[in-house]
Coordinates of C-alpha atoms in Angstrom, one line a residue:
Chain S
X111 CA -83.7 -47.7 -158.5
X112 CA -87.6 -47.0 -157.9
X113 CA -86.8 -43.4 -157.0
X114 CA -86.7 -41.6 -160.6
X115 CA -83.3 -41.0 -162.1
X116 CA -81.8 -37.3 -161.5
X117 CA -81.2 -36.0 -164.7
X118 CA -77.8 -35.9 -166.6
X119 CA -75.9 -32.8 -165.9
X120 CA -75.2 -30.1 -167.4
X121 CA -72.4 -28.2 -168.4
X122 CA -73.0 -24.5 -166.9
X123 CA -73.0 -27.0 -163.5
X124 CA -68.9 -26.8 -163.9
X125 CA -66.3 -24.3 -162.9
X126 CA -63.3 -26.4 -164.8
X127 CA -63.1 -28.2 -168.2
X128 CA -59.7 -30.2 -169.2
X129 CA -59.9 -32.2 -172.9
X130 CA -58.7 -35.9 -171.9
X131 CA -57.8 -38.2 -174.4
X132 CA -58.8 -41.7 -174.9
X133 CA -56.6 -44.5 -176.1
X134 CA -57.2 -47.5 -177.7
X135 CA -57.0 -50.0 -174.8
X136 CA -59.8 -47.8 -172.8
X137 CA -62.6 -49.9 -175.4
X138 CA -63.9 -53.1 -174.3
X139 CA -65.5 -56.1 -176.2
X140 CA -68.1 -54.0 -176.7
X141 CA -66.3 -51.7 -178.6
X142 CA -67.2 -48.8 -176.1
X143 CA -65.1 -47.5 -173.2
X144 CA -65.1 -49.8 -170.1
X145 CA -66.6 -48.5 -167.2
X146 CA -63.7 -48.8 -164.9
X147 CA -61.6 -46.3 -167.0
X148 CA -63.8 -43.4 -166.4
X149 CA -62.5 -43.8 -163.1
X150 CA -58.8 -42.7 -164.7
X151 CA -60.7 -39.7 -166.2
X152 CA -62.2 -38.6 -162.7
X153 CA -58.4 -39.8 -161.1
X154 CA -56.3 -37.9 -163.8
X155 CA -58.7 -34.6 -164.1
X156 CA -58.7 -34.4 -160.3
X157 CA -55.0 -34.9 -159.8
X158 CA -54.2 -32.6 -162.4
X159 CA -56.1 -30.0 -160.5
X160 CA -54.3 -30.4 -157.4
X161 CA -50.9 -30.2 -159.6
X162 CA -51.3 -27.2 -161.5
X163 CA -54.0 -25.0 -159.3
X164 CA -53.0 -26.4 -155.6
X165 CA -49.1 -26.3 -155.8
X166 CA -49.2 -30.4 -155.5
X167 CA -46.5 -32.7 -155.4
X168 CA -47.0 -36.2 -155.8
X169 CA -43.5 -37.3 -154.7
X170 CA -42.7 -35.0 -151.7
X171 CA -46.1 -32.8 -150.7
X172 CA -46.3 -34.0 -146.0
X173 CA -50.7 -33.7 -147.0
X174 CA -51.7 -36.2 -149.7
X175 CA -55.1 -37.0 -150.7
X176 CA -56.7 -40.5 -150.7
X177 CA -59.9 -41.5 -152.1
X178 CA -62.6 -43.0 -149.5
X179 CA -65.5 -43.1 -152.3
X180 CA -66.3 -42.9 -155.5
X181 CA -69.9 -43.2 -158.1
X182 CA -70.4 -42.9 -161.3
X183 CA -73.6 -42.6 -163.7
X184 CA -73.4 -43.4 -167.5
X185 CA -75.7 -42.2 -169.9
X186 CA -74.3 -42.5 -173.1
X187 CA -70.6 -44.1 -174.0
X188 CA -67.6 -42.3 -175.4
X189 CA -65.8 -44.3 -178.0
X190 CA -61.7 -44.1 -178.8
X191 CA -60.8 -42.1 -180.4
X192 CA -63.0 -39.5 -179.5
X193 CA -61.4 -36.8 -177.3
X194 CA -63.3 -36.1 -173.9
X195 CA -64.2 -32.9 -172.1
X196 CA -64.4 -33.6 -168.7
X197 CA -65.5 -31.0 -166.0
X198 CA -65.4 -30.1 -162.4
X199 CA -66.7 -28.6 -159.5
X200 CA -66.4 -28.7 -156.1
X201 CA -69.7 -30.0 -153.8
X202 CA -69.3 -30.1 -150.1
X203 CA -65.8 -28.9 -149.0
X204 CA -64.9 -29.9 -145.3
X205 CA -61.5 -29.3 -142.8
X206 CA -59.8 -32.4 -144.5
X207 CA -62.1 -33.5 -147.2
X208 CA -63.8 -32.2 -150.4
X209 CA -66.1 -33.8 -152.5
X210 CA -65.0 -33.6 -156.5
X211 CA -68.3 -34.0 -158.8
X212 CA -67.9 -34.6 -161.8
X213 CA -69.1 -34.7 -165.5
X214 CA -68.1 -36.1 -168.7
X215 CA -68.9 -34.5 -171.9
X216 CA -68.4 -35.3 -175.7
X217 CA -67.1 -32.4 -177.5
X218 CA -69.4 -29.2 -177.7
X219 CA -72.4 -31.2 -176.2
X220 CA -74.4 -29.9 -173.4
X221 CA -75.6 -33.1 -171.4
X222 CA -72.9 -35.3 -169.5
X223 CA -72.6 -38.7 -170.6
X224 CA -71.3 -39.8 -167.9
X225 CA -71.1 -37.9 -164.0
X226 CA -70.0 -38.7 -160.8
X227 CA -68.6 -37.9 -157.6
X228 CA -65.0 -38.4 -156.6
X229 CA -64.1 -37.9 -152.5
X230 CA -60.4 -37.4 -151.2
X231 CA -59.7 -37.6 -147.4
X232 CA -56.2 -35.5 -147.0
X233 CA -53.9 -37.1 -144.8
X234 CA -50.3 -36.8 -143.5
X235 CA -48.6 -38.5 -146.2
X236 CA -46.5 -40.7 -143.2
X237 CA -48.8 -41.1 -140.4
X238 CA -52.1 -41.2 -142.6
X239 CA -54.4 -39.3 -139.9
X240 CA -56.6 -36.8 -141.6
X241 CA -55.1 -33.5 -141.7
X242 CA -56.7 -30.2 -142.4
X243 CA -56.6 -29.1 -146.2
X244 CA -53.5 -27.0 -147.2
X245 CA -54.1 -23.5 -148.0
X246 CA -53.4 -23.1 -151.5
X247 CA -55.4 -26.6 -151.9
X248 CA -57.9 -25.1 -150.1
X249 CA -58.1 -21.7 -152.3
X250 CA -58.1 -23.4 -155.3
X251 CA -61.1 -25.6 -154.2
X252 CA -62.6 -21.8 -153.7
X253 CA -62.3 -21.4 -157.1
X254 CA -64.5 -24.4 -157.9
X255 CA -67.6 -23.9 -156.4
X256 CA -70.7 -23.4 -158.6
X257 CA -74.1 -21.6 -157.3
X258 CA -74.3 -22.1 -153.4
Chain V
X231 CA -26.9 -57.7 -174.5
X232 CA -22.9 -57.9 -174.2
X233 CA -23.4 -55.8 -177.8
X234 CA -23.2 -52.4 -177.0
X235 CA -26.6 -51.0 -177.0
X236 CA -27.6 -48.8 -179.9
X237 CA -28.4 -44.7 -179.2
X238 CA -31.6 -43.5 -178.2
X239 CA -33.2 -42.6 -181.4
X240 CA -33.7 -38.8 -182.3
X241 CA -36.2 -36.9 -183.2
X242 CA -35.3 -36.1 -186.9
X243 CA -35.6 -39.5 -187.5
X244 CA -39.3 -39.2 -187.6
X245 CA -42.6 -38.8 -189.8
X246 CA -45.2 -37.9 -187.5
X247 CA -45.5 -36.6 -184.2
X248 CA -48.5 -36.5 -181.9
X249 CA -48.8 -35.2 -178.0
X250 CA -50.1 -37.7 -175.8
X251 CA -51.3 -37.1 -172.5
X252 CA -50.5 -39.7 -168.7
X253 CA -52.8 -40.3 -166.2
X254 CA -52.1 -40.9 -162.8
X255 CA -52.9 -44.6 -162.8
X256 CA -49.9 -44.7 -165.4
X257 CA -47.5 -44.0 -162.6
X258 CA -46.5 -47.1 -160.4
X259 CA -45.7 -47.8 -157.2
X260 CA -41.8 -46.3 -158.3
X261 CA -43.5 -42.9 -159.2
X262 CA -43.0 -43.5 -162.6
X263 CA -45.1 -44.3 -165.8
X264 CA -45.0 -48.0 -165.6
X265 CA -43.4 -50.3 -168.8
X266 CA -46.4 -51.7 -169.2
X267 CA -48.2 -47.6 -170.5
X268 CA -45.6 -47.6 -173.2
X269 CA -46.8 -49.5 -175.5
X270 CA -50.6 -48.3 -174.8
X271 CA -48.8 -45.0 -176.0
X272 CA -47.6 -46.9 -179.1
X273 CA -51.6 -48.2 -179.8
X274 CA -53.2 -45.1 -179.3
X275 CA -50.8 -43.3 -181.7
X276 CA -50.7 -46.1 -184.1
X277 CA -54.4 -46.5 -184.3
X278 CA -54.7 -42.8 -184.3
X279 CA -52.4 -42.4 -187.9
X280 CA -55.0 -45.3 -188.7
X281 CA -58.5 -43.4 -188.4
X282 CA -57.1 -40.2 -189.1
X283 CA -55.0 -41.0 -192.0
X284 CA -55.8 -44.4 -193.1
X285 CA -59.9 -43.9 -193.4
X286 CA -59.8 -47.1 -190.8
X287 CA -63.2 -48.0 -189.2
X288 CA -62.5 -49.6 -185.8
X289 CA -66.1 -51.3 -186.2
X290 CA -66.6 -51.3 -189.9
X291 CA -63.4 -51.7 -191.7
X292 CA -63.0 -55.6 -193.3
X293 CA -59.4 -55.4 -192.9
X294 CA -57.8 -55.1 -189.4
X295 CA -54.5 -55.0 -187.9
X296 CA -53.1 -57.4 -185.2
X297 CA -50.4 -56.8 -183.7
X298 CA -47.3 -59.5 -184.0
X299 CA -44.4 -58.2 -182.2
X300 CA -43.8 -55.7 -180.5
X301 CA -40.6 -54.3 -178.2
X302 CA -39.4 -51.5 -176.1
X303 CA -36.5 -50.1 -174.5
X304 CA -36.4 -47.6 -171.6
X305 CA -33.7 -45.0 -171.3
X306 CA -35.5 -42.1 -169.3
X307 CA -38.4 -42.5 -167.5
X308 CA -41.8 -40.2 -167.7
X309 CA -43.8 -39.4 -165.4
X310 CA -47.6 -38.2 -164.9
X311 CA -48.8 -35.2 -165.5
X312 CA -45.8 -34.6 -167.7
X313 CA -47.3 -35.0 -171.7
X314 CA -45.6 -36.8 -174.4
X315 CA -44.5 -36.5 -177.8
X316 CA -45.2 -39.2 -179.7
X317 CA -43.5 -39.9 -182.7
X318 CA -44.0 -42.2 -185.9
X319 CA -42.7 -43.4 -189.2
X320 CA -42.9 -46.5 -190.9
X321 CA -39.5 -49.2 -191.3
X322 CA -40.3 -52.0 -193.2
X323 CA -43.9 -52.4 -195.4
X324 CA -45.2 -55.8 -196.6
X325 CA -47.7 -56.7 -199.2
X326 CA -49.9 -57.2 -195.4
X327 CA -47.3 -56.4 -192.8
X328 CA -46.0 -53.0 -191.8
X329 CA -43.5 -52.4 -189.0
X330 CA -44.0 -49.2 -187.5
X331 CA -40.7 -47.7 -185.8
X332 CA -41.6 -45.3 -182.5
X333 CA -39.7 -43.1 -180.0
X334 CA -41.6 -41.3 -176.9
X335 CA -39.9 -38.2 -176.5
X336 CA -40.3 -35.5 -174.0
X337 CA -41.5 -31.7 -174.5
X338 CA -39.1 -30.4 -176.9
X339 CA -36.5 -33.0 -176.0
X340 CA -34.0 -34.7 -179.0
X341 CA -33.4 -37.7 -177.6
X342 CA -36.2 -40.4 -176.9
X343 CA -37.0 -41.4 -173.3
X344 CA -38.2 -44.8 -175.0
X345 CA -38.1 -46.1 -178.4
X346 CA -39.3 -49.3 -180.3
X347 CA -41.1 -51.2 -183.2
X348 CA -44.9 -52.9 -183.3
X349 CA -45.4 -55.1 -186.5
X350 CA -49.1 -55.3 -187.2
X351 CA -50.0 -58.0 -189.7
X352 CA -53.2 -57.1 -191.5
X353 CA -56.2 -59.7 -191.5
X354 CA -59.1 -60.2 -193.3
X355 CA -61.9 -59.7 -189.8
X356 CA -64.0 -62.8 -190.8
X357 CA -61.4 -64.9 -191.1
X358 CA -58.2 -63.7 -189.8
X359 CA -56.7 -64.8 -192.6
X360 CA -53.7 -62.1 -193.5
X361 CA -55.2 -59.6 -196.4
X362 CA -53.3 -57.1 -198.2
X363 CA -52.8 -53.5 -196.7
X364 CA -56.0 -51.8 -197.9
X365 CA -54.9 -48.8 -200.2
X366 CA -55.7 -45.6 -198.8
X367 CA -53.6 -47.0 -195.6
X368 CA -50.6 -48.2 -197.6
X369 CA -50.7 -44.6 -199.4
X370 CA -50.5 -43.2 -195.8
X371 CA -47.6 -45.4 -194.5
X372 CA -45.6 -44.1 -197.7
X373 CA -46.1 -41.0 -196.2
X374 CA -44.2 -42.4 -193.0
X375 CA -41.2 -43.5 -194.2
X376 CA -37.9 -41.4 -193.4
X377 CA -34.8 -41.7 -195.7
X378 CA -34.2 -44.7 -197.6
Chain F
X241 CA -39.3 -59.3 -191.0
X242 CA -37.2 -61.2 -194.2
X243 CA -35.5 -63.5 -191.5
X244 CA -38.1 -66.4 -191.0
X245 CA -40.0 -65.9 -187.4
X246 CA -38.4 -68.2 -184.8
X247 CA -41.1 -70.8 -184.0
X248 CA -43.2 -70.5 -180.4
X249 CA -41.6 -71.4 -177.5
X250 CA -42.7 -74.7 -175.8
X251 CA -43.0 -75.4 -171.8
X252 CA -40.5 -77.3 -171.9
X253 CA -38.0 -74.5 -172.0
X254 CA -39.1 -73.0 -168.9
X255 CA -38.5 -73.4 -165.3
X256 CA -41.5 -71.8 -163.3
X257 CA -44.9 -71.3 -163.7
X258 CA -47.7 -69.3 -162.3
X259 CA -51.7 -69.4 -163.3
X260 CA -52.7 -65.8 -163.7
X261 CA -55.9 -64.5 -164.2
X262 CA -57.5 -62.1 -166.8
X263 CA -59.8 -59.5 -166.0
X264 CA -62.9 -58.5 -168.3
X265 CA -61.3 -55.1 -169.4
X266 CA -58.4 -56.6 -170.7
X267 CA -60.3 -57.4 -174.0
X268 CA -60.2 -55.1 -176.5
X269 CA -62.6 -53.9 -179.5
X270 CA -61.5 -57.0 -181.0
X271 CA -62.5 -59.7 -178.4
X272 CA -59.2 -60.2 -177.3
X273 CA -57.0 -59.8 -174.6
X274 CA -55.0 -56.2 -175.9
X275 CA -51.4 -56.6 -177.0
X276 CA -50.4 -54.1 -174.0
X277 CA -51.4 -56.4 -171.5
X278 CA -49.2 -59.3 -172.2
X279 CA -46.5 -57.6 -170.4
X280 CA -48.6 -56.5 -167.4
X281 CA -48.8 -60.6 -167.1
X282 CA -44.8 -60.5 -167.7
X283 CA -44.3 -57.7 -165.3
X284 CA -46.5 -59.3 -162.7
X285 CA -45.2 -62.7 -162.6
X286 CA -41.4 -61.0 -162.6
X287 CA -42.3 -59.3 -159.4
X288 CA -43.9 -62.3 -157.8
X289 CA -40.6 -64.4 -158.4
X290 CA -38.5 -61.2 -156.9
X291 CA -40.9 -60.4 -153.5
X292 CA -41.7 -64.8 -153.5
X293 CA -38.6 -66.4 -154.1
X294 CA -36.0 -63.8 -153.9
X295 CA -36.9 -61.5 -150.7
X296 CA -37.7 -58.5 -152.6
X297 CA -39.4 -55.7 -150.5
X298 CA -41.1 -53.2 -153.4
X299 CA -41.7 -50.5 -150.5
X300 CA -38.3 -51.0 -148.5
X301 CA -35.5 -53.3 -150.8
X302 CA -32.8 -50.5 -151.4
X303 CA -31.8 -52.1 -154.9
X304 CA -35.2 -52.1 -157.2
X305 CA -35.1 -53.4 -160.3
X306 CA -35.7 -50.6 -163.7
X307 CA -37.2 -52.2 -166.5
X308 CA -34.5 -51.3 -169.6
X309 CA -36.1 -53.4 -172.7
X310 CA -39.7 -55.5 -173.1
X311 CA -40.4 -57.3 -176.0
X312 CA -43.1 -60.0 -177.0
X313 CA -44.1 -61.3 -180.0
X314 CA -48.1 -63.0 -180.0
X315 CA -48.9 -66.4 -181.6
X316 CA -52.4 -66.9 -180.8
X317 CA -54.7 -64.6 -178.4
X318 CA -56.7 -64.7 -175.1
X319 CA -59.7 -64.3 -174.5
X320 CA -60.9 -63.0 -171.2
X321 CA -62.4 -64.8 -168.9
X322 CA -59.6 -67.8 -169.4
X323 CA -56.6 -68.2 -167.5
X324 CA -53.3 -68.0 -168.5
X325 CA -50.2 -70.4 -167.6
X326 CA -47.3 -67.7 -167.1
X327 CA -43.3 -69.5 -167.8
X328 CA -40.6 -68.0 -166.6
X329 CA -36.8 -68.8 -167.5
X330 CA -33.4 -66.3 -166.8
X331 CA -31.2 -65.8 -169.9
X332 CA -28.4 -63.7 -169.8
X333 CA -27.6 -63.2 -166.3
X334 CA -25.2 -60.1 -165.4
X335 CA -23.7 -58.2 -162.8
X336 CA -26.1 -55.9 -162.5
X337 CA -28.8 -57.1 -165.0
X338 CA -30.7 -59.6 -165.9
X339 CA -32.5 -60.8 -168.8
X340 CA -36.0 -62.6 -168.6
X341 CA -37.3 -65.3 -171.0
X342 CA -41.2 -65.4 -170.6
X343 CA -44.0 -67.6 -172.2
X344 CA -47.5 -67.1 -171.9
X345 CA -49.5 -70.4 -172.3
X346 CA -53.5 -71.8 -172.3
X347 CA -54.0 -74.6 -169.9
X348 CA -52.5 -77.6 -170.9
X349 CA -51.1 -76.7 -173.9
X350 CA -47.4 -77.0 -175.1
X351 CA -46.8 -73.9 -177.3
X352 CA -47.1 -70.7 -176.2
X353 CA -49.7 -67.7 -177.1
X354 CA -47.0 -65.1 -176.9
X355 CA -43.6 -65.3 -175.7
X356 CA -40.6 -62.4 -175.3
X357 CA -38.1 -60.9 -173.2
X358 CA -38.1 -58.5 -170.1
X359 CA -34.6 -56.7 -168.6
X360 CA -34.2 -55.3 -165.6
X361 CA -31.3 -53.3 -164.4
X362 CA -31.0 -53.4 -160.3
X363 CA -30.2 -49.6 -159.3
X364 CA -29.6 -48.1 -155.9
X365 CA -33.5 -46.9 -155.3
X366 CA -32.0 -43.7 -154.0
X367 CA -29.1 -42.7 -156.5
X368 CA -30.5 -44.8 -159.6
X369 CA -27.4 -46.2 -160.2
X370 CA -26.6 -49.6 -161.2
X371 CA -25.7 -52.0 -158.4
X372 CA -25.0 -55.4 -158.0
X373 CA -28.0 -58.2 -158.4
X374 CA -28.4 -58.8 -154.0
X375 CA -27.6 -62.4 -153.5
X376 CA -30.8 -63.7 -152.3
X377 CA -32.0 -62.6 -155.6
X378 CA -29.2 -63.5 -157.5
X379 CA -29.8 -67.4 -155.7
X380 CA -33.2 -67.3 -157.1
X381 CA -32.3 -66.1 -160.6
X382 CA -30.2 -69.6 -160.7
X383 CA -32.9 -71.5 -159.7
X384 CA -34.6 -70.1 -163.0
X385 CA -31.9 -70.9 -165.7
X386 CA -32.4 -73.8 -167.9
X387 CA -30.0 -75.9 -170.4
X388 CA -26.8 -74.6 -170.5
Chain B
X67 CA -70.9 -36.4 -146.1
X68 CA -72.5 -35.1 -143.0
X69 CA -74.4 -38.7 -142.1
X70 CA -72.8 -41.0 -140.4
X71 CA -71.1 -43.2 -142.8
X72 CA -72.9 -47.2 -142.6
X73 CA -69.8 -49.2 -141.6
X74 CA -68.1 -51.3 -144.0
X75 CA -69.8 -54.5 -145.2
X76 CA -69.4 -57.9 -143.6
X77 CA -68.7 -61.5 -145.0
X78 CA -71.9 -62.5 -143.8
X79 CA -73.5 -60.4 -146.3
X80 CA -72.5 -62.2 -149.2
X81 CA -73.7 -65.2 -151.3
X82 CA -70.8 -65.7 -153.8
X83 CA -66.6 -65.3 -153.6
X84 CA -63.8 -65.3 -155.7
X85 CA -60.5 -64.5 -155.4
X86 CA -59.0 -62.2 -157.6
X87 CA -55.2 -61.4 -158.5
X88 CA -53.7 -58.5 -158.0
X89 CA -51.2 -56.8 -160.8
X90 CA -48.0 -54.9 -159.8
X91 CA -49.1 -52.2 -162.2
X92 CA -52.3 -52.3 -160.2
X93 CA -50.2 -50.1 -157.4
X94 CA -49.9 -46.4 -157.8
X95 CA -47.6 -43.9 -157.0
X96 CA -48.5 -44.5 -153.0
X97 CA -47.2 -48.0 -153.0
X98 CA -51.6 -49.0 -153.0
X99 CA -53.7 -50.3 -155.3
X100 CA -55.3 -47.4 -157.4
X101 CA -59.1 -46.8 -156.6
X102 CA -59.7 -47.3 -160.3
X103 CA -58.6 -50.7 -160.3
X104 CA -60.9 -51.6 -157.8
X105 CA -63.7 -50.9 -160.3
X106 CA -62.0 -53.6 -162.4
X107 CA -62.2 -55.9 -159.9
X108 CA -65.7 -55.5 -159.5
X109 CA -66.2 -55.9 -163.5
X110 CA -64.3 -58.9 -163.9
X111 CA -66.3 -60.7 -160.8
X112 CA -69.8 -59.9 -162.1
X113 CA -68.9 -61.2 -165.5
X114 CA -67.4 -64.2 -164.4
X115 CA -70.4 -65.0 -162.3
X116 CA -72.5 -63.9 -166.0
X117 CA -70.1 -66.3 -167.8
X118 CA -70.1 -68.9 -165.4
X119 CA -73.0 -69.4 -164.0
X120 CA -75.7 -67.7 -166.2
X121 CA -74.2 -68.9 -169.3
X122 CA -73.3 -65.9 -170.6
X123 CA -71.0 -65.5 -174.2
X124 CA -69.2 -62.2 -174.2
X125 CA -69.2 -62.3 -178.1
X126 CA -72.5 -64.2 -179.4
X127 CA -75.1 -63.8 -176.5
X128 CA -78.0 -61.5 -177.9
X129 CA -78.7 -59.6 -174.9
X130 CA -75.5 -57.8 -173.1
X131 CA -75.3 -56.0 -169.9
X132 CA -74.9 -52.3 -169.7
X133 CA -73.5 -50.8 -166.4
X134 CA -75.4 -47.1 -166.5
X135 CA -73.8 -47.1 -162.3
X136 CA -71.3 -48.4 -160.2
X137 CA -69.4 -46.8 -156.9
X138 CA -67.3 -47.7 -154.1
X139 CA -66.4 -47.0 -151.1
X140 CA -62.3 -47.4 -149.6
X141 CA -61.8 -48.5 -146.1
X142 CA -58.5 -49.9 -146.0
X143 CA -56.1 -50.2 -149.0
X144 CA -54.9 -53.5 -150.6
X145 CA -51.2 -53.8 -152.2
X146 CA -49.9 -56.2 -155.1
X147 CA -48.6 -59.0 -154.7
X148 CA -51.8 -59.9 -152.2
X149 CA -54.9 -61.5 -153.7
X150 CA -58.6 -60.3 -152.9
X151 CA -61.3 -61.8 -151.8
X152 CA -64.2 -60.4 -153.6
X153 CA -67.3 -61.1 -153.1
X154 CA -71.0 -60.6 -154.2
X155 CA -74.7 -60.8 -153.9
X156 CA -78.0 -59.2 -155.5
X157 CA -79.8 -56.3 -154.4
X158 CA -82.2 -55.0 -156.2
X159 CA -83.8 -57.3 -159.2
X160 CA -85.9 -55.8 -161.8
X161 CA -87.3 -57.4 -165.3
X162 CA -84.2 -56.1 -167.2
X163 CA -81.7 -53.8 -164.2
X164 CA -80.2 -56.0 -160.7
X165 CA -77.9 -54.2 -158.6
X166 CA -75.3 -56.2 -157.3
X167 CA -73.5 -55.0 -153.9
X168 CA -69.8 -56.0 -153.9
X169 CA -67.1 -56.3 -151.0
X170 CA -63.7 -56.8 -151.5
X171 CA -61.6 -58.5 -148.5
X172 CA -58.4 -59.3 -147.6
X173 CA -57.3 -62.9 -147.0
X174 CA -59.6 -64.3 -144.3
X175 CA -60.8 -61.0 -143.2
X176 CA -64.2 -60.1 -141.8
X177 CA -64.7 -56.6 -142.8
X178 CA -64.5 -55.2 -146.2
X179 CA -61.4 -53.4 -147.2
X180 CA -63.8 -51.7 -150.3
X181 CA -67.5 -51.8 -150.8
X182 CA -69.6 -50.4 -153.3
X183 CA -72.8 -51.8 -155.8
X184 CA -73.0 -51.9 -159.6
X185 CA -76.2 -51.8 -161.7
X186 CA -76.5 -53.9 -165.0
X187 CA -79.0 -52.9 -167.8
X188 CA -80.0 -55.7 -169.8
X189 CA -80.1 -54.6 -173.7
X190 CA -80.6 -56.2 -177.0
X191 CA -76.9 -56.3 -178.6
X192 CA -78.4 -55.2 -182.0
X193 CA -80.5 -52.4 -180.7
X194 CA -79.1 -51.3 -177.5
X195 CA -82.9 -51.2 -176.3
X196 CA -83.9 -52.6 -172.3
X197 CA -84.4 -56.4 -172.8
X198 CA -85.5 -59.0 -170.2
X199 CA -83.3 -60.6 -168.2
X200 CA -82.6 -63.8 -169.9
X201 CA -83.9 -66.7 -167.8
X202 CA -80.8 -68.4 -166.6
X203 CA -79.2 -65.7 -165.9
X204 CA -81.8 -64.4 -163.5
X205 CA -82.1 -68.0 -162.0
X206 CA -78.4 -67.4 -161.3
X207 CA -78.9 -64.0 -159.7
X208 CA -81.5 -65.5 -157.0
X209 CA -79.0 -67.5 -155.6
X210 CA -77.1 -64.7 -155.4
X211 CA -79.8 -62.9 -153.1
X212 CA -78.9 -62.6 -149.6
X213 CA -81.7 -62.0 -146.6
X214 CA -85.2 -61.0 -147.4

């Protein structure tokens, strides 16, 4: 916290955007949304991913992925029922691991109100060793790299 | 329950209809959207018809709703990342009660995977005492009746 | 809504009771615990009595119970961070289903915040068709009625 | 992701414990608590320990705490129906930030199951500006200082 704050990011940082809705139970007492549901919007945008662009099945895919860490910054709050453009890249992408990061952006604007990191470990979905990425996973992931 | 259970409700019998999107933390452990999501479903798209229709101020407005009773019954289950089609229309409206009528249907479908009521009573925010509908919210729920 | 509102149920009518705990996001905009939560308390204390009292295995039992109909109707709210006294009576008790009288109480006091009904139907987990309540479970349901 | 990761935290690290519940709709589709929830768990712990023991009043105290950054880190999965053990201390203490460092245990376990920190900014309610930690509560969070 004595090292200065890396700026938000920025939304030419992203390969992916998806519009994710808010609901009414995701604000808190303070009339904002709680901090634990941008988790859901990292969880959903990420999964989604896998679904449509890696061939995923949640039910019957052998590889699943399972999330050994997670961060989040927040910069400014989103409010139901204002509408959320979240976006995604891939960082550092490994044999059995990839790092998601993450940002979250109200509608049109440029600077993330909230960003992150999201990291899934794929393992065999019944012995839950690490096993190596699947293919079309792993193209997809190809898909979302930014600069390098 | 020895009565024999009414139909599903269909979607002609509705006002309003808006697409709602799961997450994957709706799904439980069964691998499909828990009970519970359904009537978050029911908020969002209620307090949605609210804002949008209604001119209601989540923050602002002097005249809120709390919900009374509410009620649900499953017939098909849904499950993430599958979207949902929402639909509205108002049964019975009070002097400072409404009872909104629901069914969650699923892309294109006739019949509702789930259907039920949510009876908000409307409160003055100060002192919770019940207040009449505010106008421009009783003119939308007119909107949201079907038959009659 | 014409019919007058059956009064709150009191402890008295129950048979069980477990002391669950709120969580900061269950409050809403409004200061109170959301109307969608109530029946994650229902839900929760249901599948305590099933995996405590009745042998239920949620990863391995092959008959799981499917939620079929939820209500609740809410007295007076909570308020995050105060613990809740969950009751928990059977009603109708069938073949197959069940039907699950619930009260949700402060500490110490007689009438209850909320109250409603949960159903399950026990299915087959693999062909999702009805099947008789198992008798451990079916035991434990007795345990739960009251008068009659 | 190329550093050796620091193993996970131990009891002895910690200066405070609750134990929380866990929800059946806590569990996701892979029979585990979902790594959102875990975030909730960390929210509803630092706000109890706000509440309780820094005298903290969700809805009339004049200064409020924002998180602007939490994360975690999952070593082992829990599963509803078993409770957590979660526990806390300070890290970092500024005039209006603190850091807490979180570890979430199973029952009479030594090593954390989750780990991960959370950083509070203290605001004025009214105008969302950095405020000084109010006195109690910062007499609270040196008992919650571990080491040093």
């Amino acid at each position: 916290m004595s090292a200065p704050r890396r700026p938000p990011e920025r939304r030419s940082g992203f390969a992916h955007m998806l519009v994710l809705q808010t609901r009414w139970m995701d604000n808190d007492a303070y009339g904002h949304v709680n901090n634990v549901v941008y988790y859901s919007y990292f969880d959903t945008l990420v999964n989604r991913w896998l679904i449509d662009e890696g061939g995923f099945d949640i039910l019957r895919s052998p590889v699943i992925g399972y999330a050994i860490e997670t961060a989040c910054r927040f910069h400014r709050p989103f409010a139901y029922p204002e509408p959320i453009e979240a976006c995604l890249r891939v960082g550092h992408l490994g044999r059995s691991s990839v790092r998601y990061e993450l940002g979250l952006f109200g509608v049109g604007e440029n600077e993330a109100r909230a960003d992150g990191h999201f990291v899934h470990v794929f393992v065999d979905r019944a012995t839950e060793r690490p096993a190596p990425i699947p293919e079309r996973i792993r193209a997809s992931f190809e898909r979302l790299r930014v600069g390098s």
